Short mmCIF file of C-alpha atoms and ligand atoms in Angstrom, two decimals:
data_model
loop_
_atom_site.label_atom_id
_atom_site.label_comp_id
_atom_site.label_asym_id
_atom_site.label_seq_id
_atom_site.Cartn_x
_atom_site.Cartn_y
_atom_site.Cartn_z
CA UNK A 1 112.55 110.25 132.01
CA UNK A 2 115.67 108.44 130.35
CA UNK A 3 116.71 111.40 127.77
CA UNK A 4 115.29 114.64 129.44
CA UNK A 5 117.42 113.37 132.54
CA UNK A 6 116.18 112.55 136.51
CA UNK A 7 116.54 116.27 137.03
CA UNK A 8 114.09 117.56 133.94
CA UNK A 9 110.65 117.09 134.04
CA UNK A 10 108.16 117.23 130.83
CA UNK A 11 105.22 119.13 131.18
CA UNK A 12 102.97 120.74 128.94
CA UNK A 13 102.04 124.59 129.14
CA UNK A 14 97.75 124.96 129.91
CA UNK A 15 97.85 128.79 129.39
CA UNK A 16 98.55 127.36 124.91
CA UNK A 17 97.30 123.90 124.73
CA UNK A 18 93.97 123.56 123.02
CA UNK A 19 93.33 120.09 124.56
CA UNK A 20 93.75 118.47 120.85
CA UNK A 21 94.10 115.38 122.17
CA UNK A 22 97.24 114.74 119.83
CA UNK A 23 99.77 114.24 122.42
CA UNK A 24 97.70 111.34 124.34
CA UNK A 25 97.34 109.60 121.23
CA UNK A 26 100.85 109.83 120.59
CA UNK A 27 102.56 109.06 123.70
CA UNK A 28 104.17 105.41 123.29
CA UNK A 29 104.47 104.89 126.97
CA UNK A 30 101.15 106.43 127.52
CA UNK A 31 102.34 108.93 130.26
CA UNK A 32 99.97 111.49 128.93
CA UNK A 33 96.23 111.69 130.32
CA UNK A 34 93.39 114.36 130.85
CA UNK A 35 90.69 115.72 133.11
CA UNK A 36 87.95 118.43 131.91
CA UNK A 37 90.86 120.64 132.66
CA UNK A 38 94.18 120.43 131.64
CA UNK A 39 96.71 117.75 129.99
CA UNK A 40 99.67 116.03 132.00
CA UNK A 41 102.85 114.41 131.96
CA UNK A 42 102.85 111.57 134.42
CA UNK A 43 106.62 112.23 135.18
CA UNK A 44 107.47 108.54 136.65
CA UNK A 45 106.21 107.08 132.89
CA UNK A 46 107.75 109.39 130.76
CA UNK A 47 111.01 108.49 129.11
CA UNK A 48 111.58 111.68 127.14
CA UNK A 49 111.77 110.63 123.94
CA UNK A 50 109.74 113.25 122.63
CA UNK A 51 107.29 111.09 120.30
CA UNK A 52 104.81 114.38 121.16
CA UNK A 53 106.76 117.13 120.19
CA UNK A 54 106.42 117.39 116.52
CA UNK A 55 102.73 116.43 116.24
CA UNK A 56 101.79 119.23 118.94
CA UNK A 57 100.26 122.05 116.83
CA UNK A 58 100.99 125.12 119.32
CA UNK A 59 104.06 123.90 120.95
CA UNK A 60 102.61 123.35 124.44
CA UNK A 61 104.27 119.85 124.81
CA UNK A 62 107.60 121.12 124.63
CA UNK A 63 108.24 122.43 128.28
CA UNK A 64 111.02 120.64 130.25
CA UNK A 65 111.55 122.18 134.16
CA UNK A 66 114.53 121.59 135.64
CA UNK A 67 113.63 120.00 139.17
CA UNK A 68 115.00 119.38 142.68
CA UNK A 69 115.82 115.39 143.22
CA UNK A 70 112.81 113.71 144.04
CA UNK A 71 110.54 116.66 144.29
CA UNK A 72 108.60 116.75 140.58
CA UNK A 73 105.66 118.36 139.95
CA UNK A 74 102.82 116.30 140.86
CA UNK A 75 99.93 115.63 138.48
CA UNK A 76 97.35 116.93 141.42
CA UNK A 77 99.73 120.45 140.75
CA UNK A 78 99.80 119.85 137.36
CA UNK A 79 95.74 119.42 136.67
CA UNK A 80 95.08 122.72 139.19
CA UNK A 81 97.80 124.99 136.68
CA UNK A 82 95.96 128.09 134.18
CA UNK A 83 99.72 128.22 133.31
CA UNK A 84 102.98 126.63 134.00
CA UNK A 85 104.58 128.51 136.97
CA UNK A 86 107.65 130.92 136.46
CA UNK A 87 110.64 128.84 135.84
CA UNK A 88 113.80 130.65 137.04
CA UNK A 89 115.75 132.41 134.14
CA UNK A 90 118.23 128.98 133.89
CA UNK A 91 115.77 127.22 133.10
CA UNK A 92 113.93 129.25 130.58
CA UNK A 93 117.46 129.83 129.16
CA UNK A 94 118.63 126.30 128.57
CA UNK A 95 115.05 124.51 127.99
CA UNK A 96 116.36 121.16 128.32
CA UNK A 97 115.40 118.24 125.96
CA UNK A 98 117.85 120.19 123.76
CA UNK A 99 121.02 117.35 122.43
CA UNK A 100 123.96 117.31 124.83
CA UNK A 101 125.99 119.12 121.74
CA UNK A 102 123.46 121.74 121.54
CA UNK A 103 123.55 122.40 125.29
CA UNK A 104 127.04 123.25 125.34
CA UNK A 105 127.17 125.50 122.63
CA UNK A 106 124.87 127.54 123.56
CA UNK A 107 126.24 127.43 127.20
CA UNK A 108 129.55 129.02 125.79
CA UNK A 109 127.53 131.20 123.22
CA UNK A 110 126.29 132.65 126.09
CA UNK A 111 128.84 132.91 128.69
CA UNK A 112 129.34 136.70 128.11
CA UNK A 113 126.32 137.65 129.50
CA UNK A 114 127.79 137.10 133.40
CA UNK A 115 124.64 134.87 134.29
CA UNK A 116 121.05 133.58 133.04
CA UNK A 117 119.18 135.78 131.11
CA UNK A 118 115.66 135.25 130.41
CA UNK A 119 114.05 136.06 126.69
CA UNK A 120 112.32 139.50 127.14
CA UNK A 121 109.03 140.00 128.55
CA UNK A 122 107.12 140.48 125.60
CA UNK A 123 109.22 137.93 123.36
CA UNK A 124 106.98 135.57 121.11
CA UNK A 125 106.62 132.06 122.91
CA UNK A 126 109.02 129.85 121.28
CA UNK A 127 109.13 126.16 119.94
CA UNK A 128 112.42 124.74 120.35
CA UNK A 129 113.88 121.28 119.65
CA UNK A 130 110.93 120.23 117.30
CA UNK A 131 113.44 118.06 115.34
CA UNK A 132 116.45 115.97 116.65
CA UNK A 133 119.32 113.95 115.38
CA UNK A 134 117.22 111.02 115.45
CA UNK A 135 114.70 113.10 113.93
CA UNK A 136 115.87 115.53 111.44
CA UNK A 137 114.10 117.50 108.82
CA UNK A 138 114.72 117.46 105.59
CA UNK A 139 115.52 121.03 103.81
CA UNK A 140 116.11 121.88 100.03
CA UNK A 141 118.66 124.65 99.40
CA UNK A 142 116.60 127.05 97.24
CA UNK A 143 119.37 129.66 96.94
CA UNK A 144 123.05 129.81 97.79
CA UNK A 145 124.64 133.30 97.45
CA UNK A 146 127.75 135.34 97.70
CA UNK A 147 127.22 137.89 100.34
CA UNK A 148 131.03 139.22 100.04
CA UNK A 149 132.92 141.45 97.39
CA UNK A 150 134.59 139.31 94.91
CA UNK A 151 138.24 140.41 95.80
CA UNK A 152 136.80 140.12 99.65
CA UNK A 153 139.25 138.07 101.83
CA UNK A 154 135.87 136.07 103.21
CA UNK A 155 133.35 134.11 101.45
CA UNK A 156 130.29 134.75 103.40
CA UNK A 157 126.69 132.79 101.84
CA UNK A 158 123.13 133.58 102.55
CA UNK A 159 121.88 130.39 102.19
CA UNK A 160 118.11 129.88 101.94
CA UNK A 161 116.59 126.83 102.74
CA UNK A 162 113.16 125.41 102.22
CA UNK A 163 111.19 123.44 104.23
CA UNK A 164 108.92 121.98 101.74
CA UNK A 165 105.87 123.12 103.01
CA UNK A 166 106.64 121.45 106.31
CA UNK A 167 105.98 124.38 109.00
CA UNK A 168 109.00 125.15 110.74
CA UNK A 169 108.24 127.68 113.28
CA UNK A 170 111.56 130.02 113.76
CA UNK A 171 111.40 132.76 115.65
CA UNK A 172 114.53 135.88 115.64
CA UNK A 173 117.42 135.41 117.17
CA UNK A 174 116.43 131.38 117.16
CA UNK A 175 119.24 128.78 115.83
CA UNK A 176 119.10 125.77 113.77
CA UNK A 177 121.24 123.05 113.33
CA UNK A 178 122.75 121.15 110.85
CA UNK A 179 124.48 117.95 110.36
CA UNK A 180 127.22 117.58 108.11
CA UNK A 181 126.59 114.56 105.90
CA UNK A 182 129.78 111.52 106.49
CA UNK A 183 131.74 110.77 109.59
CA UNK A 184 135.01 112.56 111.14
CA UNK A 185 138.35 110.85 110.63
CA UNK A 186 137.30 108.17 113.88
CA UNK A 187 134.30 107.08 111.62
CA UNK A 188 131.94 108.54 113.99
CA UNK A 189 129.01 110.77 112.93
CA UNK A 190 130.01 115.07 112.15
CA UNK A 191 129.31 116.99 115.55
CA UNK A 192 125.85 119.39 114.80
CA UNK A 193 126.78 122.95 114.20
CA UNK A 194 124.39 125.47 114.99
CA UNK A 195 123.85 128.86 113.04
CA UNK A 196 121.22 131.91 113.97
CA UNK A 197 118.48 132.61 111.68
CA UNK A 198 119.23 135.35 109.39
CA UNK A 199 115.56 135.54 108.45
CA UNK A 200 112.04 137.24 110.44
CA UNK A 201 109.13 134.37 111.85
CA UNK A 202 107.26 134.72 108.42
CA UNK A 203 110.43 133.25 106.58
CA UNK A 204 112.83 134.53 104.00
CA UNK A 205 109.67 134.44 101.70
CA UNK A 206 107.10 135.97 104.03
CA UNK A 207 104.32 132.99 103.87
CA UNK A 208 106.50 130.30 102.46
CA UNK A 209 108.24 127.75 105.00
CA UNK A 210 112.09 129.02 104.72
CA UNK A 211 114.91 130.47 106.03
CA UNK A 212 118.12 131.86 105.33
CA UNK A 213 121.26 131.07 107.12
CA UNK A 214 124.59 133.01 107.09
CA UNK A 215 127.71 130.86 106.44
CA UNK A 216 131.31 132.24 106.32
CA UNK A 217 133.70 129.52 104.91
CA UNK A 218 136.16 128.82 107.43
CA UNK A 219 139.62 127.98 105.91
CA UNK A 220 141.75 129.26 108.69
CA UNK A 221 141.52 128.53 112.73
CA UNK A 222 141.44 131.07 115.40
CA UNK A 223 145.35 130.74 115.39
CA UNK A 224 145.55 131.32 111.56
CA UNK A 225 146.57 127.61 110.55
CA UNK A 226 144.71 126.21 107.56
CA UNK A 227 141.88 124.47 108.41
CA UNK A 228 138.89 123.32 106.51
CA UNK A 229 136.02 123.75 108.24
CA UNK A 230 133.49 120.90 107.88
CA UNK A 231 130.42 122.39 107.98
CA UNK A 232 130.83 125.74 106.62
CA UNK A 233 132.63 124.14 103.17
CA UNK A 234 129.27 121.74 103.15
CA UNK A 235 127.19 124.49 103.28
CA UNK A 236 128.95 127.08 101.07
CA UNK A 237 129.43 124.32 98.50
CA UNK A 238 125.64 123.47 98.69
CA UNK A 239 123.82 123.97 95.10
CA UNK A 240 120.45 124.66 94.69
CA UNK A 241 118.13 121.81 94.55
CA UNK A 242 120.63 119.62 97.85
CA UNK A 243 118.81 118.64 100.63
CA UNK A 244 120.44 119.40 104.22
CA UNK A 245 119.42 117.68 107.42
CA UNK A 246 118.24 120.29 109.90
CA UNK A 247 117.87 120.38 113.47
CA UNK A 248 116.12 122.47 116.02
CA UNK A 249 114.67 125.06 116.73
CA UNK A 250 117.40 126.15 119.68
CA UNK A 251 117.29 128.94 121.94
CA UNK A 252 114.75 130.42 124.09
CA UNK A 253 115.87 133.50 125.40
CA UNK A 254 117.86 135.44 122.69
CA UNK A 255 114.44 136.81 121.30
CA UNK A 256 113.99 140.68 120.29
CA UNK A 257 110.90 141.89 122.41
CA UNK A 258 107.53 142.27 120.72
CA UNK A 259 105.79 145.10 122.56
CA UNK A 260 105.16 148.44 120.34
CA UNK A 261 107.94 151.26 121.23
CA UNK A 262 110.18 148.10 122.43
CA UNK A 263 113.75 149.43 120.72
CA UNK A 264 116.85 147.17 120.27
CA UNK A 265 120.42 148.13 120.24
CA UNK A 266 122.34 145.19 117.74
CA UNK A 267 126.19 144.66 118.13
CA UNK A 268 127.56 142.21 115.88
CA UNK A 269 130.58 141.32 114.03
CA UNK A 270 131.08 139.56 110.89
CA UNK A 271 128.62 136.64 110.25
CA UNK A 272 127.21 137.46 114.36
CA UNK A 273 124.98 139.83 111.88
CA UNK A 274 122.45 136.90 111.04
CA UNK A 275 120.24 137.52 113.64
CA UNK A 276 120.10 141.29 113.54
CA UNK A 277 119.36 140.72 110.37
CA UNK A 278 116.73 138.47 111.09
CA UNK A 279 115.54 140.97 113.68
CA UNK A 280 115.77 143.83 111.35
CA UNK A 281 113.91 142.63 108.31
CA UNK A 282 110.94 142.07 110.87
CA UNK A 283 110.56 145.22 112.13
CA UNK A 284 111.38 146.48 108.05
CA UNK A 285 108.11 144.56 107.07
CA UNK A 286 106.07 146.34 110.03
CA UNK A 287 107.26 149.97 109.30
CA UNK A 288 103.60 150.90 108.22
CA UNK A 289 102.65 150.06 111.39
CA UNK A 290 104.29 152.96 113.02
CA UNK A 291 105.00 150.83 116.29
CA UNK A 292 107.34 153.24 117.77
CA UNK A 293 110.97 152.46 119.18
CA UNK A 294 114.62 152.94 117.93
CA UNK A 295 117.10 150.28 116.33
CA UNK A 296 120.72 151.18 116.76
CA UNK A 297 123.59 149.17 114.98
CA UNK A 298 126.65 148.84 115.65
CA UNK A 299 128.93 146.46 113.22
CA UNK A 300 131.88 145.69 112.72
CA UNK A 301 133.85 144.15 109.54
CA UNK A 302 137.42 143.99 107.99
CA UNK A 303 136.43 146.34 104.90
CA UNK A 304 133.16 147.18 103.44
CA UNK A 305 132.75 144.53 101.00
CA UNK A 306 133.21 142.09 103.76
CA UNK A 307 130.03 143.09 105.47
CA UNK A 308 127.44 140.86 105.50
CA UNK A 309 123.86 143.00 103.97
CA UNK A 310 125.60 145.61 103.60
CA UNK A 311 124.07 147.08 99.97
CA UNK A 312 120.40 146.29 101.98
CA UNK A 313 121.65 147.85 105.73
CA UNK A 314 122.49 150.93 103.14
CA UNK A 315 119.12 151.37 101.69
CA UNK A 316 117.03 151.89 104.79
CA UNK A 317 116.04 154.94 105.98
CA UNK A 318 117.96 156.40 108.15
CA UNK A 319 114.83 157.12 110.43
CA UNK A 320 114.06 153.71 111.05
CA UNK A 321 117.61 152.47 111.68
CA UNK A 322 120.60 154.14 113.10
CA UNK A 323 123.92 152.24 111.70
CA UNK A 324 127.13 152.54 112.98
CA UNK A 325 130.14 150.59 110.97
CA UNK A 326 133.28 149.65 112.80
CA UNK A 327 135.73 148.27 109.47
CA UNK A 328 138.94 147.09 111.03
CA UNK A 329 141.22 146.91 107.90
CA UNK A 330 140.77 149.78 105.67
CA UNK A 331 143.94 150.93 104.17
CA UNK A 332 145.25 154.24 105.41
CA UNK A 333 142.24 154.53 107.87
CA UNK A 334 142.73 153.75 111.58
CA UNK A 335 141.87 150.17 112.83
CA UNK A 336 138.49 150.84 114.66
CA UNK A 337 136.35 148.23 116.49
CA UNK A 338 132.65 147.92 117.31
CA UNK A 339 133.62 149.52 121.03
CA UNK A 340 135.08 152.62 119.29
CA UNK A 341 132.04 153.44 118.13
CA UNK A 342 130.25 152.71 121.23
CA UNK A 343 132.20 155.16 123.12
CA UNK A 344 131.62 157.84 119.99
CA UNK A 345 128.24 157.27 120.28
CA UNK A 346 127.99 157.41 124.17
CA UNK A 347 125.05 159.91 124.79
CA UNK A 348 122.77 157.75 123.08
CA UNK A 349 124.34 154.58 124.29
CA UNK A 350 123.46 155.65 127.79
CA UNK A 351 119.92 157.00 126.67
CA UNK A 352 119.18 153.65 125.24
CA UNK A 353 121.12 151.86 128.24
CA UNK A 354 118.47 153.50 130.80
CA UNK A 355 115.79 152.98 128.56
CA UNK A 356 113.18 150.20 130.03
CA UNK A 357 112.50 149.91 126.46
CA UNK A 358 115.68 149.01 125.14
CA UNK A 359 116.74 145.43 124.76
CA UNK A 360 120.62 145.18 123.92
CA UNK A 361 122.04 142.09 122.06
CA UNK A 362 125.89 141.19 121.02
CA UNK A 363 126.31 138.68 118.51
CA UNK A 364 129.68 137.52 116.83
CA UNK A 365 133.50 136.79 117.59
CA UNK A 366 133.76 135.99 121.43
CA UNK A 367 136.87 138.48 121.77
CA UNK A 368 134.53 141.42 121.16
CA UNK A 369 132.74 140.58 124.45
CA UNK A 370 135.53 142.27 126.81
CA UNK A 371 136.12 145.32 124.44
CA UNK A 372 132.27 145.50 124.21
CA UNK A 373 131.84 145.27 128.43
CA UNK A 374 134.81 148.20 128.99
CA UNK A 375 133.08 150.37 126.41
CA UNK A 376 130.14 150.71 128.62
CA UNK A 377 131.81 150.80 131.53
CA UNK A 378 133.44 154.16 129.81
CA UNK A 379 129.95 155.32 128.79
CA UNK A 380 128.45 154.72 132.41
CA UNK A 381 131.34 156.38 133.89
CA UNK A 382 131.13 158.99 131.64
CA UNK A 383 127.61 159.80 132.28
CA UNK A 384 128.04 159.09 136.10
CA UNK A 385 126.89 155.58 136.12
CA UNK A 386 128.31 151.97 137.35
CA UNK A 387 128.43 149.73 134.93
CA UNK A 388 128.98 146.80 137.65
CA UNK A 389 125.49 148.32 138.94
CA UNK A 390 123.76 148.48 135.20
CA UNK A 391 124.53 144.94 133.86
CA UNK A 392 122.68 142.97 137.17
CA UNK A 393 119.94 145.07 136.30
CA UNK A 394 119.71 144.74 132.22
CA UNK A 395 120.36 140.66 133.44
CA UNK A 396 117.53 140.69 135.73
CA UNK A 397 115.05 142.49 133.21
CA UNK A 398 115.92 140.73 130.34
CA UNK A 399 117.84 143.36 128.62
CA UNK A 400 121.31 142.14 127.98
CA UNK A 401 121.53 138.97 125.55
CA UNK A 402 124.77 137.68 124.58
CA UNK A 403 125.87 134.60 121.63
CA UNK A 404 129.60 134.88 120.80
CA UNK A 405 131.59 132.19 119.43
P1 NAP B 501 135.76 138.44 111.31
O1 NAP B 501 135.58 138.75 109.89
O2 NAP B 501 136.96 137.64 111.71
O3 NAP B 501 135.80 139.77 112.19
C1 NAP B 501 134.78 140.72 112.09
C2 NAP B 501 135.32 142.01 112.66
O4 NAP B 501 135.52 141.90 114.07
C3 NAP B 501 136.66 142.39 112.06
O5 NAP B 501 136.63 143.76 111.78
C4 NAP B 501 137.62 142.07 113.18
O6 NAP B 501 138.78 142.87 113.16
C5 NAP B 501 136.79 142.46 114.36
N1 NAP B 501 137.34 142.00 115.64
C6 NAP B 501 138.34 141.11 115.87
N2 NAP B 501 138.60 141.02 117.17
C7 NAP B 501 137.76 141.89 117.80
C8 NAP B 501 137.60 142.28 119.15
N3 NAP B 501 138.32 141.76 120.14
N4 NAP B 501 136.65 143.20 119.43
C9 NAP B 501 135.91 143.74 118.43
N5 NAP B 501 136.03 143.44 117.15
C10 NAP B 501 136.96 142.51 116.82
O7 NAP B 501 134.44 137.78 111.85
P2 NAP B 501 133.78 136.40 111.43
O8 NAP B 501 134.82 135.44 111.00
O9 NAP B 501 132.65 136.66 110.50
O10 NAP B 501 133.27 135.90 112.83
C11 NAP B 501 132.01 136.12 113.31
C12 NAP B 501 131.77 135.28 114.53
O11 NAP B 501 130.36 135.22 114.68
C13 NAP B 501 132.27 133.84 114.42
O12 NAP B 501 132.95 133.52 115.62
C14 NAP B 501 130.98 133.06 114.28
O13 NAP B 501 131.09 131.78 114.86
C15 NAP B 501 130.03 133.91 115.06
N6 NAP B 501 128.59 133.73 114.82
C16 NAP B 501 128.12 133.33 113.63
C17 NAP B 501 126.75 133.14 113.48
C18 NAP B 501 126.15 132.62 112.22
O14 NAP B 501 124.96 132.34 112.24
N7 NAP B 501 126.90 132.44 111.16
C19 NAP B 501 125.90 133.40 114.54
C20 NAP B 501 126.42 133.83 115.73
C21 NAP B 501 127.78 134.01 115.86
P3 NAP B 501 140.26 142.35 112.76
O15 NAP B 501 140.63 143.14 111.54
O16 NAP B 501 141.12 142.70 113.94
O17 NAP B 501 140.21 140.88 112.50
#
């Protein structure tokens, strides 16, 4: 158990494996074996080095429990499972074989939320960390294009990339990540970066293995010195027809809900809009299905032509989405802010907010978290609620998913 850790133990999910046979086979250390029953990871032979993963058609292999010292699951446990017991929300959050790097981002991505957050109930099963640094896929850029006015202060790409035919299962709200070709000024290899999937499960192309990413160039830090960022000026600079090392899939619990009349109430700044967009364009391509439920936007943006999607956002009907822009630097307009509209739009907020339905997720520049958290304290206090009461609850059921940077 070298990589995964003494505390992480592989095991492999009964309730989706279909017994293929393909992990056995694979296993170098051959900690894998069989009964009539189920598969199982013989946790004192496995070193974690993940050999199984990728082969795995249904992503059964890739479960990895945190454990107490000394007390794994034994294979007598393991062979009696229909499915994997409940793993506490940690664990589910942070599924562990992920790369140190990718641990801790998403451990600060996720901060905001106050605690572990499970992905929702009805949430497609994910596969995550199918590829690795030592094992990166290899993506062609098969589009590369200005999402931002011309005269716009930010150059913000939607960059598409293809997989080649190699399935890459992504789910909404998911991340991938990518590795900057070259090494940093110590000669060591660029850090991964991770960005959200701006594009629904069936890809960019519904049927064709892609995705889209959403890149804003960074030539500034948080402080305003000029910087220039590594990975974004790689990625903005790509042309069609580069390939680009990717990484992943990462996350586990930032997943929109998939039951019919689920509804989902988006908060995002800037480029924090990939996912919503990701999770919007899924639920665009199932309108015909009349599956009930409410989306509600709220976004936020210096000016209009810095929005990310904006000329698309525009074009839907304003039955199937509810949009609420917050621009920040419009001349001779007041300065307003994602929470500004929150608190406008409070009746529905707390509708939605006491909806068992409604699965809330905030996505963009970490310093909207606190203005996001006092705007619904206002709109619980205004409606005779406690927000310090609410959030436990959303937390608990799954309903309050947070990935700020
Ligand atoms: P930005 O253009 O700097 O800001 C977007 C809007 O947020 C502006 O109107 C800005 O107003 C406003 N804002 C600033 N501080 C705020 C606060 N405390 N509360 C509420 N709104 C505030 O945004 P960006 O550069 O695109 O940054 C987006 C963030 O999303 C980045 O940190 C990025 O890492 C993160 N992210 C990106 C992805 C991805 O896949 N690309 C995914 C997840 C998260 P001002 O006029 O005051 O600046």
């Amino acid at each position: 158990m070298s990589t995964a850790g003494p505390s992480k133990q592989h095991l492999i999910d009964p309730g989706i494996c279909i017994r293929c046979n393909t992990c056995e086979e694979t296993c170098p250390v051959n900690a894998i074996a069989h009964d009539s029953r189920n598969y199982v990871v013989m946790v004192e032979i496995c070193e974690g080095c993940r050999a199984c993963v990728p082969p795995c058609p249904t992503g059964a292999i890739d479960n990895w429990f945190p454990i107490a010292p000394g007390k794994p699951y034994t294979l007598e446990e393991q062979y009696s499972w229909d499915e994997l017991p409940a793993p506490d929300a940690q664990s589910v959050a942070t599924t562990s074989a992920e790369p140190d790097d990718v641990a801790r981002l998403t451990r600060e991505a996720t901060a905001g939320q106050g605690g572990p957050v499970a992905a929702p109930w009805s949430a497609e099963k994910p596969v995550v960390n199918l590829y690795n640094e030592k094992n990166p896929i290899s993506a062609t850029v098969a589009g590369n294009f200005r999402l931002t006015g011309n005269d716009a202060s930010a150059d913000i790409r939607h960059i598409v990339l293809d997989f080649g035919g190699v399935h890459f299962p992504l789910l909404e709200g998911q991340n991938i990540g990518v590795i900057p070709p070259g090494t940093d000024e110590q000669g060591r290899p660029h850090h991964v970066r991770l960005y959200s999937v701006a594009s629904p499960r069936d890809g960019e192309r519904p049927g064709y293995h892609n995705c889209a990413i959403t890149v804003k160039r960074v030539t500034a830090d948080h402080e305003g010195k000029a910087v220039k960022g590594v990975a974004s000026n790689y990625l903005c600079d790509l042309k069609k027809g580069d390939k680009v090392q990717v990484i992943g899939p990462f996350g586990a619990a930032f997943l929109m809900p998939n039951h019919a009349g689920s509804s989902l109430m988006m908060i995002c700044t800037g480029t924090g809009s990939a996912p919503m967009r990701a999770m919007t364009e899924r639920r665009r391509r199932r309108m015909a299905l009349n599956e009930g439920g409410e989306l509600m936007l709220f976004f936020g943006a210096r000016a209009q032509d810095e929005l990310p999607y904006f000329g698309p956002l525009m074009k839907l009907p304003k039955t199937f989405i509810d949009i609420n822009f917050a621009l920040s630097r419009v001349p001779g307009q007041p300065k307003q802010y994602v929470q500004d509209r929150i608190r406008e739009r409070h009746d529905d907020v707390w509708r939605q907010l006491n909806d068992e339905n409604c699965y809330i997720y905030l996505c963009g520049l970490k310093g909207m978290e606190k203005g996001v958290d006092e705007a619904f304290r206002d709109v619980c206090r205004q409606h005779g609620g406690d927000w310090d009461t609410l959030l436990p609850q959303l937390r608990e059921k799954s309903r309050y998913h947070v990935e700020t940077y």
